[in-house]
């Protein structure tokens, strides 16, 4: 088995916040990441597929096609967006790197031949990343918010 990885980048804002927590608990759990107006990251996304090289092409996957797929189903939707508000498939999801891995997996997996997707890895900084190999996991979805509540800000 050979593993082939496409690495790509996007920039986005997010706020870590659980709407079922009190303000104090959100502050306590998420600390600076709970900042009301959100904050930005230059994310790195790595998607690894596995398989055997096609004897005619030498490719496990045509990386041009993987690049185009990732742009269509992930990058075009998240780049320069606010992950809490602007992304259809993230509505109501707390946008940690862990949850982004799972959500991105769900975006990609059904568009590849069965079993080909091996790993999704998301870095939100040089130091912090998560990786996901597709084991069953349930990510809660809270009621989606679509904009800042300015009453809450004052
Ligand atoms: Ni953050």
Short mmCIF file of C-alpha atoms and ligand atoms in Angstrom, two decimals:
data_model
loop_
_atom_site.label_atom_id
_atom_site.label_comp_id
_atom_site.label_asym_id
_atom_site.label_seq_id
_atom_site.Cartn_x
_atom_site.Cartn_y
_atom_site.Cartn_z
CA UNK A 1 0.00 0.00 0.00
CA UNK A 2 1.25 3.45 -0.87
CA UNK A 3 0.13 6.64 0.83
CA UNK A 4 -0.12 9.85 -1.17
CA UNK A 5 -0.70 13.24 0.45
CA UNK A 6 -1.98 16.54 -0.87
CA UNK A 7 -1.13 19.51 1.36
CA UNK A 8 -3.04 22.74 1.05
CA UNK A 9 -3.70 25.93 3.00
CA UNK A 10 -6.56 28.17 3.97
CA UNK A 11 -7.06 31.15 6.22
CA UNK A 12 -10.16 31.47 8.35
CA UNK A 13 -11.59 32.90 11.54
CA UNK A 14 -13.29 30.98 14.30
CA UNK A 15 -14.51 31.22 17.86
CA UNK A 16 -14.52 28.27 20.25
CA UNK A 17 -17.78 28.51 22.10
CA UNK A 18 -20.45 26.12 23.33
CA UNK A 19 -23.89 27.78 23.40
CA UNK A 20 -25.04 25.45 26.20
CA UNK A 21 -22.26 26.70 28.51
CA UNK A 22 -22.47 29.83 30.64
CA UNK A 23 -20.21 32.72 29.64
CA UNK A 24 -18.00 31.86 32.60
CA UNK A 25 -17.66 28.23 31.59
CA UNK A 26 -16.92 29.16 27.97
CA UNK A 27 -14.23 31.52 29.20
CA UNK A 28 -12.84 28.88 31.52
CA UNK A 29 -12.77 26.05 28.94
CA UNK A 30 -11.85 27.92 25.76
CA UNK A 31 -9.90 30.83 27.24
CA UNK A 32 -8.48 33.14 24.52
CA UNK A 33 -10.14 31.06 21.80
CA UNK A 34 -13.49 32.15 23.25
CA UNK A 35 -12.79 35.78 22.26
CA UNK A 36 -16.19 37.16 21.24
CA UNK A 37 -15.11 38.48 17.86
CA UNK A 38 -13.19 35.35 16.98
CA UNK A 39 -9.60 35.16 15.79
CA UNK A 40 -7.79 33.89 12.72
CA UNK A 41 -5.54 31.01 11.79
CA UNK A 42 -3.52 30.11 8.73
CA UNK A 43 -4.60 26.50 8.55
CA UNK A 44 -2.79 23.67 6.83
CA UNK A 45 -4.85 20.75 5.53
CA UNK A 46 -3.24 17.44 4.60
CA UNK A 47 -5.31 14.75 2.94
CA UNK A 48 -3.78 11.29 2.50
CA UNK A 49 -5.18 8.63 0.21
CA UNK A 50 -3.95 5.06 -0.04
CA UNK A 51 -3.82 2.45 -2.75
CA UNK A 52 -1.57 0.71 -5.24
CA UNK A 53 -0.10 2.53 -8.21
CA UNK A 54 -2.01 2.08 -11.43
CA UNK A 55 0.31 0.09 -13.71
CA UNK A 56 -0.38 2.38 -16.66
CA UNK A 57 0.14 5.73 -14.90
CA UNK A 58 2.15 4.97 -11.78
CA UNK A 59 -0.43 6.98 -9.84
CA UNK A 60 -2.32 5.91 -6.73
CA UNK A 61 -4.41 8.99 -7.40
CA UNK A 62 -4.05 11.81 -9.89
CA UNK A 63 -3.03 14.66 -7.56
CA UNK A 64 -4.49 17.23 -9.95
CA UNK A 65 -7.87 15.61 -9.43
CA UNK A 66 -7.41 15.44 -5.65
CA UNK A 67 -6.40 19.13 -5.65
CA UNK A 68 -9.53 20.07 -7.61
CA UNK A 69 -11.74 17.96 -5.34
CA UNK A 70 -10.33 19.53 -2.15
CA UNK A 71 -10.82 23.01 -3.60
CA UNK A 72 -14.41 22.23 -4.52
CA UNK A 73 -15.61 20.56 -1.32
CA UNK A 74 -13.41 22.27 1.35
CA UNK A 75 -11.12 25.15 0.40
CA UNK A 76 -13.59 27.21 -1.63
CA UNK A 77 -16.03 26.97 1.28
CA UNK A 78 -13.70 27.80 4.18
CA UNK A 79 -10.94 30.07 2.85
CA UNK A 80 -11.31 33.65 4.12
CA UNK A 81 -14.52 32.70 5.94
CA UNK A 82 -15.70 32.70 9.52
CA UNK A 83 -16.02 29.01 10.35
CA UNK A 84 -18.79 29.58 12.91
CA UNK A 85 -21.07 31.41 10.50
CA UNK A 86 -20.18 31.09 6.84
CA UNK A 87 -19.73 27.39 6.09
CA UNK A 88 -22.78 25.24 5.33
CA UNK A 89 -21.29 21.96 6.47
CA UNK A 90 -19.96 23.41 9.75
CA UNK A 91 -23.21 24.98 10.95
CA UNK A 92 -23.49 24.44 14.71
CA UNK A 93 -20.16 22.59 14.99
CA UNK A 94 -17.57 23.86 17.49
CA UNK A 95 -14.70 24.53 15.05
CA UNK A 96 -11.80 22.87 16.84
CA UNK A 97 -9.13 21.18 14.72
CA UNK A 98 -10.55 17.86 15.91
CA UNK A 99 -14.03 18.64 14.63
CA UNK A 100 -12.68 20.16 11.42
CA UNK A 101 -10.92 16.86 10.66
CA UNK A 102 -14.19 14.94 11.00
CA UNK A 103 -16.22 17.46 9.00
CA UNK A 104 -13.61 17.57 6.22
CA UNK A 105 -13.52 13.76 6.12
CA UNK A 106 -17.28 13.72 5.56
CA UNK A 107 -16.89 16.21 2.73
CA UNK A 108 -14.26 14.16 0.92
CA UNK A 109 -14.85 10.48 1.63
CA UNK A 110 -17.93 9.90 -0.52
CA UNK A 111 -16.27 11.56 -3.49
CA UNK A 112 -13.38 9.05 -3.55
CA UNK A 113 -13.44 5.31 -4.31
CA UNK A 114 -14.38 3.33 -1.19
CA UNK A 115 -11.50 2.88 1.24
CA UNK A 116 -9.17 5.25 -0.58
CA UNK A 117 -9.25 8.08 1.97
CA UNK A 118 -6.71 7.32 4.71
CA UNK A 119 -6.15 10.40 6.85
CA UNK A 120 -7.18 14.01 7.25
CA UNK A 121 -4.81 16.22 9.21
CA UNK A 122 -5.50 19.83 10.11
CA UNK A 123 -2.94 22.22 11.59
CA UNK A 124 -4.13 25.50 13.06
CA UNK A 125 -0.59 26.50 14.01
CA UNK A 126 2.86 25.00 13.70
CA UNK A 127 2.39 23.49 17.13
CA UNK A 128 -1.22 22.34 17.11
CA UNK A 129 -2.82 19.79 14.81
CA UNK A 130 -5.24 16.88 14.79
CA UNK A 131 -5.45 13.85 12.52
CA UNK A 132 -8.38 11.58 11.81
CA UNK A 133 -8.51 8.15 10.20
CA UNK A 134 -12.27 7.79 9.85
CA UNK A 135 -13.20 5.81 12.96
CA UNK A 136 -16.84 6.38 13.93
CA UNK A 137 -17.21 9.51 16.05
CA UNK A 138 -20.17 11.72 16.71
CA UNK A 139 -19.70 15.47 16.57
CA UNK A 140 -22.54 17.38 18.26
CA UNK A 141 -24.31 20.10 16.31
CA UNK A 142 -25.69 23.00 18.31
CA UNK A 143 -28.23 25.48 17.00
CA UNK A 144 -26.45 27.43 14.27
CA UNK A 145 -25.79 31.13 14.63
CA UNK A 146 -25.57 33.21 11.50
CA UNK A 147 -24.14 36.50 12.65
CA UNK A 148 -22.86 38.31 15.69
CA UNK A 149 -25.50 39.31 18.17
CA UNK A 150 -24.48 42.91 18.73
CA UNK A 151 -26.66 43.16 21.83
CA UNK A 152 -24.51 40.50 23.39
CA UNK A 153 -21.33 42.41 22.58
CA UNK A 154 -22.10 45.51 24.63
NI1 LIG B 1 -8.20 29.33 17.38
#
